[in-house]
Amino acid sequence: MMPDEAATPPGPDVLAPARLGPLRLRNRVIKAATFEGRTPDGLVTDELIEFHRRVAAGGVGMTTVAYCAVSPEGRTERRQLHLRPQALPGLRKLTGVVHDAGAAACAQLGHAGPVADASSNGVAALGPGRFFNPLGMRRTRAATAADLDRVTRAHATAARLAVDAGFDAVEIHLGHNYLASSFLSPRLNRRTDTYGGSLENRARLARDIARAVREEVGTEIAVTATLGMKDGVPGGLDLDDSIQVARWLQQDGSVDALQLTAGSSLLNPMYLFRGNAPVRDFAAAFPPPLRWGIRLTGHRFLHDYPYGEAYLLEYARRFRAELDLPLILLGGITRRETMDLAMAEGFAFVAMARALLSDPDLVRRIAADSAAASRCFHCNRCMPTIYSGTRCPEFDGHAPSAP
């Protein structure tokens, strides 16, 4: 039995139509953003379109294209899609295919900041200050006020391009110690200017970005954000501070819903994913000598956390109790009873990621049989496949595209 399942009154039907801001979705299930590894030239490919067509045809209300960087240096690596006019033809084809399959399309917008790969992007990764980035093996560059103004405006420009590309929604990335999230972190943000120190200052960038996007698109499309509840590292963002940031976003009226996440791509990625840490699989994705180094030391970075259904629910309840804003529950959503629990707890939507990698048609199967459940057993071997076309190595027989 899941937490408080027996005592929780029923909520709305998760598979019935629902509104997200100005958008009407056919149900309350969202395909969460997972980097697809199918943009070898930073542009849409037929493989990327097919990836989202399968999920859309499988019954979700909305699928999220990840990760759409707002500028070239905001990519986590050089092959990622970044929003620019050259990307529009492919994106229009993608959104058209998703719409034809009955789902809405969302573009995840963000700037990787310290999580960006400086070596592949050719420029130093931006951060709140200078510190060593274990992902790019280089030091970050402290972002200037002019940098932050440019990045804020780039989010607005990218949101306009998303509208032009036919997207129904955008999701602003405010988690995982990407740029805006790194400014929220007391551990990473030691600045003494108007972007550092107090929580209000540390939240300035996140709020500015969300307001800029909202001012650009108004109510033409839905605007959501993914916000980290906890970084999962000593001295990182904690629940109380994150709840206050969420209150400010609600007060600003800049987002139609918040998706609640956790963990740091920079310092502790498994805090989000839970389950097995696939160190050997990650090592195999890299050439020697990096492969050997990952095999020897990978568990210092990729920690094991036990998996459980709705494993972020305990944290997310704190946000639900404090906010009126629609909230999207992420983490360990694999079957109908978990979805129903989320609805009963007051969450407006659920988001699924790994479960839909192994079962793109899971929502359609659950609609036909409420006892249906995902085949995913949380081995997390899908995580290293981002370098060769994100997929479930256990159950997905489709050959990956080579980035």
XYZ file of N, CA and C in Angstrom, residues 174-294:
363
model
N 13.906 25.242 -14.035
C 14.404 25.904 -12.834
C 14.923 24.873 -11.835
N 15.428 23.746 -12.321
C 15.866 22.682 -11.435
C 17.234 22.144 -11.766
N 17.666 21.168 -10.965
C 18.827 20.317 -11.224
C 20.153 21.069 -11.297
N 20.215 22.238 -10.702
C 21.415 23.083 -10.708
C 21.834 23.513 -12.096
N 20.848 23.554 -13.050
C 21.057 24.305 -14.269
C 21.157 25.781 -13.845
N 21.257 26.692 -14.777
C 21.663 28.051 -14.424
C 20.775 28.677 -13.348
N 19.479 28.761 -13.580
C 18.602 29.407 -12.602
C 18.639 28.679 -11.266
N 18.674 27.363 -11.305
C 18.725 26.566 -10.087
C 20.040 26.739 -9.346
N 21.126 26.894 -10.071
C 22.420 27.090 -9.408
C 22.435 28.403 -8.628
N 21.707 29.403 -9.110
C 21.606 30.668 -8.372
C 20.760 30.498 -7.111
N 19.809 29.574 -7.119
C 18.988 29.329 -5.941
C 19.778 28.633 -4.831
N 20.832 27.925 -5.207
C 21.575 27.100 -4.256
C 22.528 27.925 -3.389
N 22.376 27.895 -2.057
C 23.344 28.591 -1.194
C 24.749 28.019 -1.330
N 24.839 26.739 -1.669
C 26.155 26.107 -1.815
C 26.910 26.644 -3.023
N 26.197 26.871 -4.122
C 26.849 27.298 -5.359
C 26.879 28.808 -5.512
N 25.912 29.494 -4.926
C 25.794 30.941 -5.104
C 26.362 31.663 -3.880
N 27.567 32.157 -4.003
C 28.226 32.914 -2.920
C 28.357 34.391 -3.293
N 27.536 34.862 -4.209
C 27.639 36.234 -4.687
C 27.246 37.236 -3.612
N 27.723 38.463 -3.796
C 27.378 39.546 -2.870
C 26.632 40.677 -3.565
N 26.251 40.451 -4.836
C 25.505 41.485 -5.559
C 24.011 41.208 -5.420
N 23.208 41.790 -6.299
C 21.753 41.646 -6.194
C 21.262 40.258 -6.602
N 22.152 39.382 -7.036
C 21.792 38.011 -7.379
C 22.275 37.017 -6.328
N 22.786 37.482 -5.201
C 23.300 36.582 -4.181
C 22.948 37.032 -2.789
N 23.251 36.164 -1.830
C 22.978 36.498 -0.436
C 21.622 36.008 0.002
N 20.660 36.891 0.124
C 19.316 36.526 0.590
C 18.619 35.628 -0.427
N 17.616 34.882 0.038
C 16.839 34.047 -0.876
C 16.168 34.899 -1.943
N 15.676 36.063 -1.564
C 15.047 36.943 -2.553
C 16.006 37.289 -3.676
N 17.263 37.547 -3.353
C 18.260 37.838 -4.387
C 18.604 36.591 -5.191
N 18.740 35.465 -4.513
C 19.095 34.229 -5.218
C 17.976 33.777 -6.149
N 16.734 34.153 -5.827
C 15.590 33.785 -6.667
C 15.336 34.794 -7.780
N 16.097 35.882 -7.802
C 15.837 36.946 -8.776
C 15.886 36.433 -10.212
N 16.905 35.637 -10.543
C 17.049 35.170 -11.927
C 15.875 34.290 -12.323
N 15.510 33.337 -11.478
C 14.387 32.447 -11.792
C 13.103 33.236 -12.011
N 12.841 34.195 -11.148
C 11.619 34.987 -11.283
C 11.664 35.873 -12.523
N 12.817 36.474 -12.797
C 12.945 37.315 -13.985
C 12.704 36.516 -15.261
N 13.270 35.320 -15.306
C 13.093 34.473 -16.492
C 11.619 34.121 -16.684
N 10.968 33.672 -15.609
C 9.559 33.276 -15.721
C 8.681 34.454 -16.118
N 8.948 35.639 -15.554
C 8.159 36.821 -15.920
C 8.393 37.216 -17.373
N 9.648 37.108 -17.831
C 9.959 37.469 -19.214
C 9.229 36.557 -20.192
N 9.189 35.266 -19.879
C 8.476 34.325 -20.747
C 6.989 34.638 -20.758
N 6.420 34.862 -19.578
C 4.991 35.162 -19.507
C 4.648 36.449 -20.254
N 5.471 37.473 -20.095
C 5.217 38.737 -20.791
C 5.295 38.559 -22.303
N 6.144 37.653 -22.753
C 6.299 37.429 -24.193
C 5.109 36.682 -24.786
N 4.640 35.640 -24.111
C 3.613 34.787 -24.724
C 2.214 35.052 -24.183
N 2.107 35.767 -23.059
C 0.783 36.035 -22.502
C 0.024 34.751 -22.236
N -1.181 34.677 -22.793
C -1.991 33.461 -22.636
C -2.116 32.700 -23.959
N -1.187 32.960 -24.884
C -1.218 32.228 -26.162
C -0.986 30.744 -25.948
N -0.096 30.420 -25.027
C 0.212 29.037 -24.699
C 0.310 28.914 -23.187
N 0.348 27.686 -22.703
C 0.544 27.449 -21.272
C 2.022 27.630 -20.926
N 2.278 28.122 -19.727
C 3.641 28.290 -19.226
C 3.756 27.520 -17.918
N 4.653 26.546 -17.891
C 4.919 25.811 -16.660
C 6.401 25.958 -16.314
N 6.766 25.503 -15.138
C 8.173 25.478 -14.743
C 8.428 24.213 -13.956
N 9.632 23.672 -14.078
C 10.040 22.564 -13.233
C 10.991 23.116 -12.179
N 10.624 22.927 -10.925
C 11.336 23.534 -9.804
C 11.868 22.453 -8.877
N 13.157 22.546 -8.530
C 13.727 21.611 -7.584
C 13.227 21.864 -6.179
N 12.760 20.822 -5.511
C 12.339 20.948 -4.118
C 13.537 20.877 -3.184
N 14.472 19.982 -3.493
C 15.707 19.823 -2.728
C 16.812 19.431 -3.700
N 18.002 19.978 -3.501
C 19.139 19.589 -4.342
C 19.698 18.230 -3.946
N 19.479 17.827 -2.710
C 20.004 16.545 -2.256
C 21.493 16.554 -1.977
N 22.042 17.741 -1.693
C 23.461 17.864 -1.350
C 23.576 18.794 -0.144
N 24.589 18.588 0.714
C 24.768 19.479 1.864
C 24.936 20.929 1.418
N 24.186 21.825 2.047
C 24.278 23.240 1.723
C 23.515 23.659 0.493
N 22.811 22.725 -0.141
C 22.042 23.057 -1.339
C 20.672 23.614 -1.006
N 19.861 23.817 -2.026
C 18.500 24.313 -1.844
C 17.705 23.326 -1.000
N 16.973 23.833 -0.008
C 16.165 22.959 0.832
C 14.684 23.237 0.619
N 13.852 22.442 1.277
C 12.413 22.521 1.061
C 11.833 23.880 1.426
N 12.211 24.423 2.566
C 11.625 25.680 3.001
C 11.903 26.807 2.015
N 13.145 26.895 1.544
C 13.484 27.943 0.574
C 12.767 27.717 -0.752
N 12.695 26.452 -1.184
C 12.029 26.169 -2.458
C 10.544 26.496 -2.390
N 9.911 26.218 -1.260
C 8.499 26.560 -1.103
C 8.298 28.069 -1.224
N 9.217 28.840 -0.653
C 9.100 30.292 -0.765
C 9.269 30.746 -2.214
N 10.199 30.134 -2.937
C 10.356 30.466 -4.360
C 9.062 30.156 -5.107
N 8.457 29.013 -4.796
C 7.190 28.650 -5.436
C 6.103 29.674 -5.107
N 6.075 30.152 -3.869
C 5.099 31.187 -3.507
C 5.300 32.440 -4.353
N 6.548 32.832 -4.549
C 6.824 34.020 -5.351
C 6.396 33.817 -6.807
N 6.646 32.643 -7.353
C 6.220 32.363 -8.733
C 4.702 32.434 -8.837
N 4.023 31.909 -7.832
C 2.557 31.999 -7.803
C 2.113 33.456 -7.707
N 2.744 34.204 -6.841
C 2.411 35.621 -6.657
C 2.640 36.413 -7.934
N 3.712 36.092 -8.660
C 4.036 36.801 -9.900
C 3.050 36.496 -11.019
N 2.340 35.373 -10.911
C 1.421 34.978 -11.977
C 2.135 34.577 -13.247
N 3.376 34.138 -13.117
C 4.191 33.871 -14.305
C 4.037 32.458 -14.844
N 3.499 31.527 -14.041
C 3.366 30.152 -14.511
C 1.955 29.646 -14.247
N 1.524 28.709 -15.100
C 0.209 28.094 -14.951
C 0.254 26.850 -14.078
N 1.441 26.272 -13.915
C 1.606 25.081 -13.079
C 3.085 24.903 -12.779
N 3.355 24.209 -11.683
C 4.730 23.868 -11.317
C 4.885 22.356 -11.300
N 5.929 21.873 -11.950
C 6.317 20.468 -11.831
C 7.418 20.375 -10.781
N 7.236 19.495 -9.802
C 8.139 19.418 -8.662
C 9.149 18.300 -8.858
N 10.437 18.660 -8.787
C 11.507 17.705 -9.028
C 12.495 17.767 -7.871
N 13.646 17.125 -8.029
C 14.656 17.104 -6.972
C 15.986 16.691 -7.582
N 17.057 16.912 -6.819
C 18.368 16.456 -7.245
C 19.154 17.495 -8.013
N 20.435 17.200 -8.204
C 21.364 18.083 -8.894
C 22.098 17.312 -9.974
N 21.889 17.688 -11.234
C 22.645 17.057 -12.319
C 24.141 17.272 -12.137
N 24.487 18.345 -11.451
C 25.883 18.690 -11.251
C 26.528 17.876 -10.133
N 25.761 17.619 -9.055
C 26.372 17.054 -7.851
C 25.738 15.751 -7.369
N 24.468 15.508 -7.679
C 23.811 14.302 -7.173
C 22.607 13.932 -8.024
N 22.819 13.445 -9.253
C 21.693 13.177 -10.153
C 20.774 12.056 -9.693
N 21.286 11.040 -8.999
C 20.440 9.916 -8.625
C 19.414 10.283 -7.554
N 19.553 11.439 -6.944
C 18.571 11.883 -5.964
C 17.203 12.066 -6.614
N 17.188 12.372 -7.894
C 15.931 12.437 -8.633
C 15.484 11.047 -9.073
N 16.392 10.258 -9.617
C 15.972 9.051 -10.325
C 15.634 7.889 -9.404
N 16.345 7.696 -8.338
C 16.160 6.572 -7.421
C 16.342 5.240 -8.167
N 16.560 4.192 -7.412
C 16.812 2.904 -8.024
C 18.304 2.666 -8.206
N 18.642 1.720 -9.066
C 20.038 1.344 -9.273
C 20.837 2.459 -9.929
N 22.101 2.579 -9.539
C 23.018 3.527 -10.183
C 23.834 2.761 -11.219
N 23.591 2.998 -12.519
C 24.205 2.183 -13.580
C 25.631 2.623 -13.917
N 26.539 2.480 -12.968
C 27.903 2.974 -13.156
C 28.586 2.270 -14.318
N 28.472 0.967 -14.401
C 29.148 0.213 -15.470
C 28.619 0.620 -16.843
N 27.308 0.848 -16.942
C 26.736 1.263 -18.225
C 27.205 2.662 -18.610
N 27.272 3.565 -17.628
C 27.811 4.893 -17.911
C 29.249 4.790 -18.383
N 30.048 3.982 -17.705
C 31.449 3.835 -18.082
C 31.575 3.321 -19.510
N 30.726 2.383 -19.893
C 30.807 1.792 -21.229
C 30.471 2.797 -22.329
N 29.794 3.879 -21.978
C 29.419 4.892 -22.973
C 30.575 5.817 -23.316
N 31.694 5.716 -22.598
C 32.835 6.602 -22.810
C 34.068 5.801 -23.223
N 34.977 6.436 -23.968
C 36.218 5.751 -24.344
C 37.209 5.733 -23.178
N 38.181 4.824 -23.213
C 39.257 4.880 -22.214
C 40.049 6.167 -22.422
N 40.692 6.732 -21.394
C 40.744 6.246 -20.008
C 39.572 6.705 -19.152
N 38.684 7.559 -19.716
C 37.554 8.039 -18.931
C 36.678 6.872 -18.470
N 36.562 5.872 -19.328
C 35.767 4.696 -18.968
C 36.278 4.051 -17.684
N 37.589 3.898 -17.586
C 38.159 3.248 -16.410
C 37.963 4.113 -15.168
N 38.095 5.423 -15.331
C 37.909 6.318 -14.196
C 36.493 6.255 -13.654
N 35.506 6.197 -14.574
C 34.104 6.126 -14.135
C 33.836 4.812 -13.410
